[in-house]
Short mmCIF file of C-alpha atoms in Angstrom, two decimals:
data_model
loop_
_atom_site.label_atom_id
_atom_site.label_comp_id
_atom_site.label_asym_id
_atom_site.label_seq_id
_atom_site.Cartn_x
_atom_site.Cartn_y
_atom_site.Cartn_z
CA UNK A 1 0.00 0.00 0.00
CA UNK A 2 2.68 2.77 1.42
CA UNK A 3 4.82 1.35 -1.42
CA UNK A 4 2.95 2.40 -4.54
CA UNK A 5 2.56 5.96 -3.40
CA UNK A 6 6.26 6.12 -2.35
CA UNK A 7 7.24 4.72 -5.73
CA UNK A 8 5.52 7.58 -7.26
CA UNK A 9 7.32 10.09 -5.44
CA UNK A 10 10.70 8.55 -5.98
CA UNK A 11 9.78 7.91 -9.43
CA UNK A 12 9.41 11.70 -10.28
CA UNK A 13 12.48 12.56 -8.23
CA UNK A 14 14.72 10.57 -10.73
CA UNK A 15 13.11 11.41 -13.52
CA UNK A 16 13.22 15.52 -13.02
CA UNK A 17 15.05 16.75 -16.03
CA UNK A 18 18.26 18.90 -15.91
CA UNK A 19 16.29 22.40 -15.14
CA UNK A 20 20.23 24.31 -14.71
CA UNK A 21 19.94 27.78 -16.43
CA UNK A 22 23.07 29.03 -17.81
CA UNK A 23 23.53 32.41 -18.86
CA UNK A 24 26.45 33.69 -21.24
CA UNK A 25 27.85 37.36 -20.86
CA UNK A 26 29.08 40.06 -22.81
CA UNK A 27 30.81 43.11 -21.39
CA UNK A 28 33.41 45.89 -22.22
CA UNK A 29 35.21 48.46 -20.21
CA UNK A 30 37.48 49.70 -22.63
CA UNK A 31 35.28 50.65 -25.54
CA UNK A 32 37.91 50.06 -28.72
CA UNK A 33 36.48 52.14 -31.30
CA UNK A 34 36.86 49.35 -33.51
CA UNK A 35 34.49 47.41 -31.27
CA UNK A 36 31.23 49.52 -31.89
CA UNK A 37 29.29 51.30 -34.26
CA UNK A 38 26.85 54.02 -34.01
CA UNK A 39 23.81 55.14 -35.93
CA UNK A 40 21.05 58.11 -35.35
CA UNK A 41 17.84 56.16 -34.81
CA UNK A 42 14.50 58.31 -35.64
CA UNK A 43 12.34 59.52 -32.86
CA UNK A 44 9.01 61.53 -32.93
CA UNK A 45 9.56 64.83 -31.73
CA UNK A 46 12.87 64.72 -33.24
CA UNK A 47 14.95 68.24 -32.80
CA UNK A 48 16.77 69.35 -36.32
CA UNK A 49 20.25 69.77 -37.11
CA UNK A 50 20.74 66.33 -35.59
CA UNK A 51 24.20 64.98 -35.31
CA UNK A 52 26.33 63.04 -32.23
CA UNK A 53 29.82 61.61 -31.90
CA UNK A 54 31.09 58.49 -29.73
CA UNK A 55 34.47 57.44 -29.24
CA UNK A 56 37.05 56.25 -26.68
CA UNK A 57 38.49 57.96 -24.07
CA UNK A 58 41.33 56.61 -22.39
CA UNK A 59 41.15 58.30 -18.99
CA UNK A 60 38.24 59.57 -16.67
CA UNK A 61 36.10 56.87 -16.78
CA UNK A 62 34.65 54.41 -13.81
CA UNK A 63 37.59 53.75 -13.71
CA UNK A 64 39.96 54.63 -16.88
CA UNK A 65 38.88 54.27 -20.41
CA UNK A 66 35.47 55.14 -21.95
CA UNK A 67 33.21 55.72 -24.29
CA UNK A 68 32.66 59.68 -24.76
CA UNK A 69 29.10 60.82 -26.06
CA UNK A 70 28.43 64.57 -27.85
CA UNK A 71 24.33 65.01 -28.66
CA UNK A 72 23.56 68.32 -30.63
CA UNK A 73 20.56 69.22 -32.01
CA UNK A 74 18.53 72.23 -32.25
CA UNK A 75 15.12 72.21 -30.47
CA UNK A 76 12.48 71.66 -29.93
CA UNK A 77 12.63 67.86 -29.88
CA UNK A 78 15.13 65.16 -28.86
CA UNK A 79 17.93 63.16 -30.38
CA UNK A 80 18.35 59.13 -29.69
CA UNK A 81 21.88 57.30 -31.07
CA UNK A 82 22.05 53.26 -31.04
CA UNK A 83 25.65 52.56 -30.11
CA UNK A 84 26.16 48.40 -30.86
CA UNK A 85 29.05 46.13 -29.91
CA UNK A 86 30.21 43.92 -32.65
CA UNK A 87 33.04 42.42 -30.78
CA UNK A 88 30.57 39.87 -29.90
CA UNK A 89 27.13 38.32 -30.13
CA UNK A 90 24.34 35.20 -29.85
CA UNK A 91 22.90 33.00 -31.99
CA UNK A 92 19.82 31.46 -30.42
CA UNK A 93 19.39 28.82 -33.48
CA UNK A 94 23.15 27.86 -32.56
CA UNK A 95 23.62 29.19 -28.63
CA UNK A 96 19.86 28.35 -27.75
CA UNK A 97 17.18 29.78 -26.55
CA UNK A 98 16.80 32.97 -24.34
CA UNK A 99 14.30 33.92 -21.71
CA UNK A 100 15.41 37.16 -21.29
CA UNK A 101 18.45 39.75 -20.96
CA UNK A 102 19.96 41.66 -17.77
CA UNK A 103 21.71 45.17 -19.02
CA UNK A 104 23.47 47.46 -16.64
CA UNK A 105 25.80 50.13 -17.61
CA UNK A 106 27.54 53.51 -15.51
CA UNK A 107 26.64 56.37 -17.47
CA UNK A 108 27.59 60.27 -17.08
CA UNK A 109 26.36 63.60 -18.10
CA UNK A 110 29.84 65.76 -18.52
CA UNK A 111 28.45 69.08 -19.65
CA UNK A 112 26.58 71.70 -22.26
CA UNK A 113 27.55 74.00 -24.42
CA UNK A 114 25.05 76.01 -26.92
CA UNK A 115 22.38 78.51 -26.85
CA UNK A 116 19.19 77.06 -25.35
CA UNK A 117 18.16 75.75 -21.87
CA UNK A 118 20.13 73.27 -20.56
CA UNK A 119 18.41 69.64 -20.47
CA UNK A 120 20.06 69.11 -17.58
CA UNK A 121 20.40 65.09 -18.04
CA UNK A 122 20.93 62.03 -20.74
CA UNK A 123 18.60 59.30 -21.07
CA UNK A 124 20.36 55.91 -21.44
CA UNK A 125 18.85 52.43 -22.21
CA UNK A 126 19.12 48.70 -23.79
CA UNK A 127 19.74 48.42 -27.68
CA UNK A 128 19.06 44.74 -29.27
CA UNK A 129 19.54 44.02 -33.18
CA UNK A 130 18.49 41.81 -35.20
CA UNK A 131 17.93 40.70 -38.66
CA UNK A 132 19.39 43.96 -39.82
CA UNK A 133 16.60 45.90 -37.26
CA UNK A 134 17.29 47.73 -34.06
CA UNK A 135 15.00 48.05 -30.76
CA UNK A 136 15.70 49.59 -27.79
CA UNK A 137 13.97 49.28 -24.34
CA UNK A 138 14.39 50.62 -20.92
CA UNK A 139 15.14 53.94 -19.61
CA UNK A 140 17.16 56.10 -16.62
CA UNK A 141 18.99 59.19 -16.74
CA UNK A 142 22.40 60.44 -15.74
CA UNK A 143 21.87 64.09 -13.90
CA UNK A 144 24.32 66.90 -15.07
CA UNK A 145 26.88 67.41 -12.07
CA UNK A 146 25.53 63.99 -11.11
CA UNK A 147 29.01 62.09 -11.86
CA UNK A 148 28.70 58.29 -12.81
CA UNK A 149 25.64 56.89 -12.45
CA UNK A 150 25.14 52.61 -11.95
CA UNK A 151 22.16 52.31 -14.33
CA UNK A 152 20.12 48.42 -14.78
CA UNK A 153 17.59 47.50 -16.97
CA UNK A 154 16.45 44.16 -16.03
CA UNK A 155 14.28 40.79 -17.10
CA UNK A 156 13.65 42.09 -20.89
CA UNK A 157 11.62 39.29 -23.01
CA UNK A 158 11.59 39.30 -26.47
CA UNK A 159 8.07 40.32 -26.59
CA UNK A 160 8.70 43.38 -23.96
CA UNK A 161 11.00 44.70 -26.21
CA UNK A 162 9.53 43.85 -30.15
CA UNK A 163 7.17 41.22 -31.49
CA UNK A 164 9.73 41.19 -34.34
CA UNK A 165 12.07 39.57 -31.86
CA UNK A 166 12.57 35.97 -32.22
CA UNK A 167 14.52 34.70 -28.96
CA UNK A 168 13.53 30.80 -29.72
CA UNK A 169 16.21 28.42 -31.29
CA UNK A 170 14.78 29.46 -34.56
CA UNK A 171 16.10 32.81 -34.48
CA UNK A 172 19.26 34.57 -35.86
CA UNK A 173 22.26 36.14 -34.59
CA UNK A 174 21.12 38.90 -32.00
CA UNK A 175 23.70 41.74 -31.57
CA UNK A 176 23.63 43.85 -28.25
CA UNK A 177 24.65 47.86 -26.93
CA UNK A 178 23.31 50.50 -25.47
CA UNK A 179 21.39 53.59 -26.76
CA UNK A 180 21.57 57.57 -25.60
CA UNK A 181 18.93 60.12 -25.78
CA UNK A 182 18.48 64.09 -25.47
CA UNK A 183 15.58 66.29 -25.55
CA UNK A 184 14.58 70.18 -24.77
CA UNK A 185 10.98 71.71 -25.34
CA UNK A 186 12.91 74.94 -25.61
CA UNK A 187 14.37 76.67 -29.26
CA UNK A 188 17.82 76.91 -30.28
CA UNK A 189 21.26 74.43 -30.62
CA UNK A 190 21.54 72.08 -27.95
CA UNK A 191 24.98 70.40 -27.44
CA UNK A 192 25.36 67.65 -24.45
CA UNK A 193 28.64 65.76 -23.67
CA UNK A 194 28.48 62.47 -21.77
CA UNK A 195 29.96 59.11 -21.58
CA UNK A 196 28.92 55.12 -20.64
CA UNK A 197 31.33 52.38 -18.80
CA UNK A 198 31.42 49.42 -17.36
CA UNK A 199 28.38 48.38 -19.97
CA UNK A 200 27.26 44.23 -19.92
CA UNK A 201 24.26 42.64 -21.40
CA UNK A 202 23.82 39.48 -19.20
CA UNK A 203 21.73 36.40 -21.51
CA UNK A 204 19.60 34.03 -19.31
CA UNK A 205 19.64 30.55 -21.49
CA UNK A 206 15.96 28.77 -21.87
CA UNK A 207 16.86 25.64 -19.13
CA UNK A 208 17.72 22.47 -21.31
CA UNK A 209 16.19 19.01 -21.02
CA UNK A 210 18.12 16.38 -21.31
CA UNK A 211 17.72 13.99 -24.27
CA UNK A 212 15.37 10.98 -23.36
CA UNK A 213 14.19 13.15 -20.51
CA UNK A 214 10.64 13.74 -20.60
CA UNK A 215 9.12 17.27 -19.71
CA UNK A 216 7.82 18.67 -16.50
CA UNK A 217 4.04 18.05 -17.80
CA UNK A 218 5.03 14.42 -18.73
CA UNK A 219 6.60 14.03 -15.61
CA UNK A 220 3.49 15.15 -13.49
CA UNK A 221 1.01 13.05 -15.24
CA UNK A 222 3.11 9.69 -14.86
CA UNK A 223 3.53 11.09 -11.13
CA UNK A 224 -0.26 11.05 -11.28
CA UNK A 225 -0.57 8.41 -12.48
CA UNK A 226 1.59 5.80 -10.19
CA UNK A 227 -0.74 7.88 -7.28
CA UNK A 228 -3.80 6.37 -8.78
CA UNK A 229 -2.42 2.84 -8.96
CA UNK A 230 -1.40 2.83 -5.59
CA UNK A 231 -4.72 4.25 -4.32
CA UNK A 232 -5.90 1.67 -6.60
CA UNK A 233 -3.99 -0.96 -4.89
CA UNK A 234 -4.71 0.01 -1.50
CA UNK A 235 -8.55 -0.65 -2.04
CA UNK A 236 -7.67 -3.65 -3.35
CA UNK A 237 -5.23 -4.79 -0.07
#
């Protein structure tokens, strides 16, 4: 009697599949300028006049070397730049699967110069690319006189960012970065200087199932199951 329903907790105990998550990582600190490139992406206000630089610095960052950011634009309306690492990326059809991405990044507002009201701040975020599109997601905000800033944008899904995303092992090579924003309701050229360190993009794997393994649901209906025949068998004994 007590036998059957033990059996069918020791059964599903050694059949519980490998649920380990890994996670693969991909940082820089020292922002090669051979490492990234940069691209205006369009935004609704946008300001005119729109232009922005980004390149390596090798001292004053948190600590040392970083990546320097100029925004100018004349107002009203904002400016956004996509700055992506291709030192590295993931291949979900090769890597696997994701669940979903950890960024964090220090970021800096250094100064202004320009006519115009100071905005007083830049906006930093997540960037993801794919297929030859780029997203972004998340926000926070380096203060001017603020100095470096620890900044995390946390648990983004594929559909939380874009429904063009495809984080299942059918999709292609995903490339990661950061993006940086500006914006003034106020007339006239806006110019803001910045910078980003310490930046990482942290991937959390889909957990894997071994081969021959059967799935969680599998594994609670046979669990089920060997419940029932030992009920059974106890109103037979």
């Amino acid at each position: 009697m007590r036998y059957f329903v033990k059996s069918a907790a020791i059964a599903a105990m050694l059949l519980a599949p490998d649920a380990s998550q890994a996670v693969v990582i991909i940082s820089d600190s020292t922002f090669n300028n051979g490492d990234w490139a940069a691209s205006l992406i369009p935004t609704v206000p946008s300001g005119s006049s729109l232009s922005f630089s980004a390149v390596q610095q090798g001292s004053g960052g948190n600590p040392d070397s970083f990546r320097t950011i100029q925004h100018s634009w004349t107002g009203p309306g904002g400016i956004i730049a996509g700055h992506r690492f291709t030192g590295a990326g993931y291949n979900p059809s090769i890597q696997g699967a994701i669940t979903d991405l950890d960024f964090s990044l220090d970021g800096i507002h250094i100064d202004f110069s320009g006519s115009g009201v100071s905005p007083g701040a830049i906006a930093f975020g997540a960037l993801v690319s794919q297929n030859g599109n780029t997203f972004i997601a998340g926000f926070g905000i380096a203060l001017q006189n603020g100095g470096w800033t620890s900044l995390a944008f946390n648990d983004l899904t594929a559909a939380s960012i874009s429904s063009s995303l495809d984080f299942s092992s059918a999709g292609g090579l995903i490339e990661f970065g950061y993006y940086t924003s500006n914006g003034s309701a106020f007339s006239g050229t806006h110019v803001t200087n910045g910078g980003v360190d310490n930046w990482q993009v942290t991937i959390n794997q889909a957990p894997l199932v071994a081969p021959g393994v059967p799935e969680p649901m599998t594994l609670s209906l046979l669990g089920a199951g060997l419940l029932v025949l030992g009920a059974m068998r106890r109103k037979r004994d």
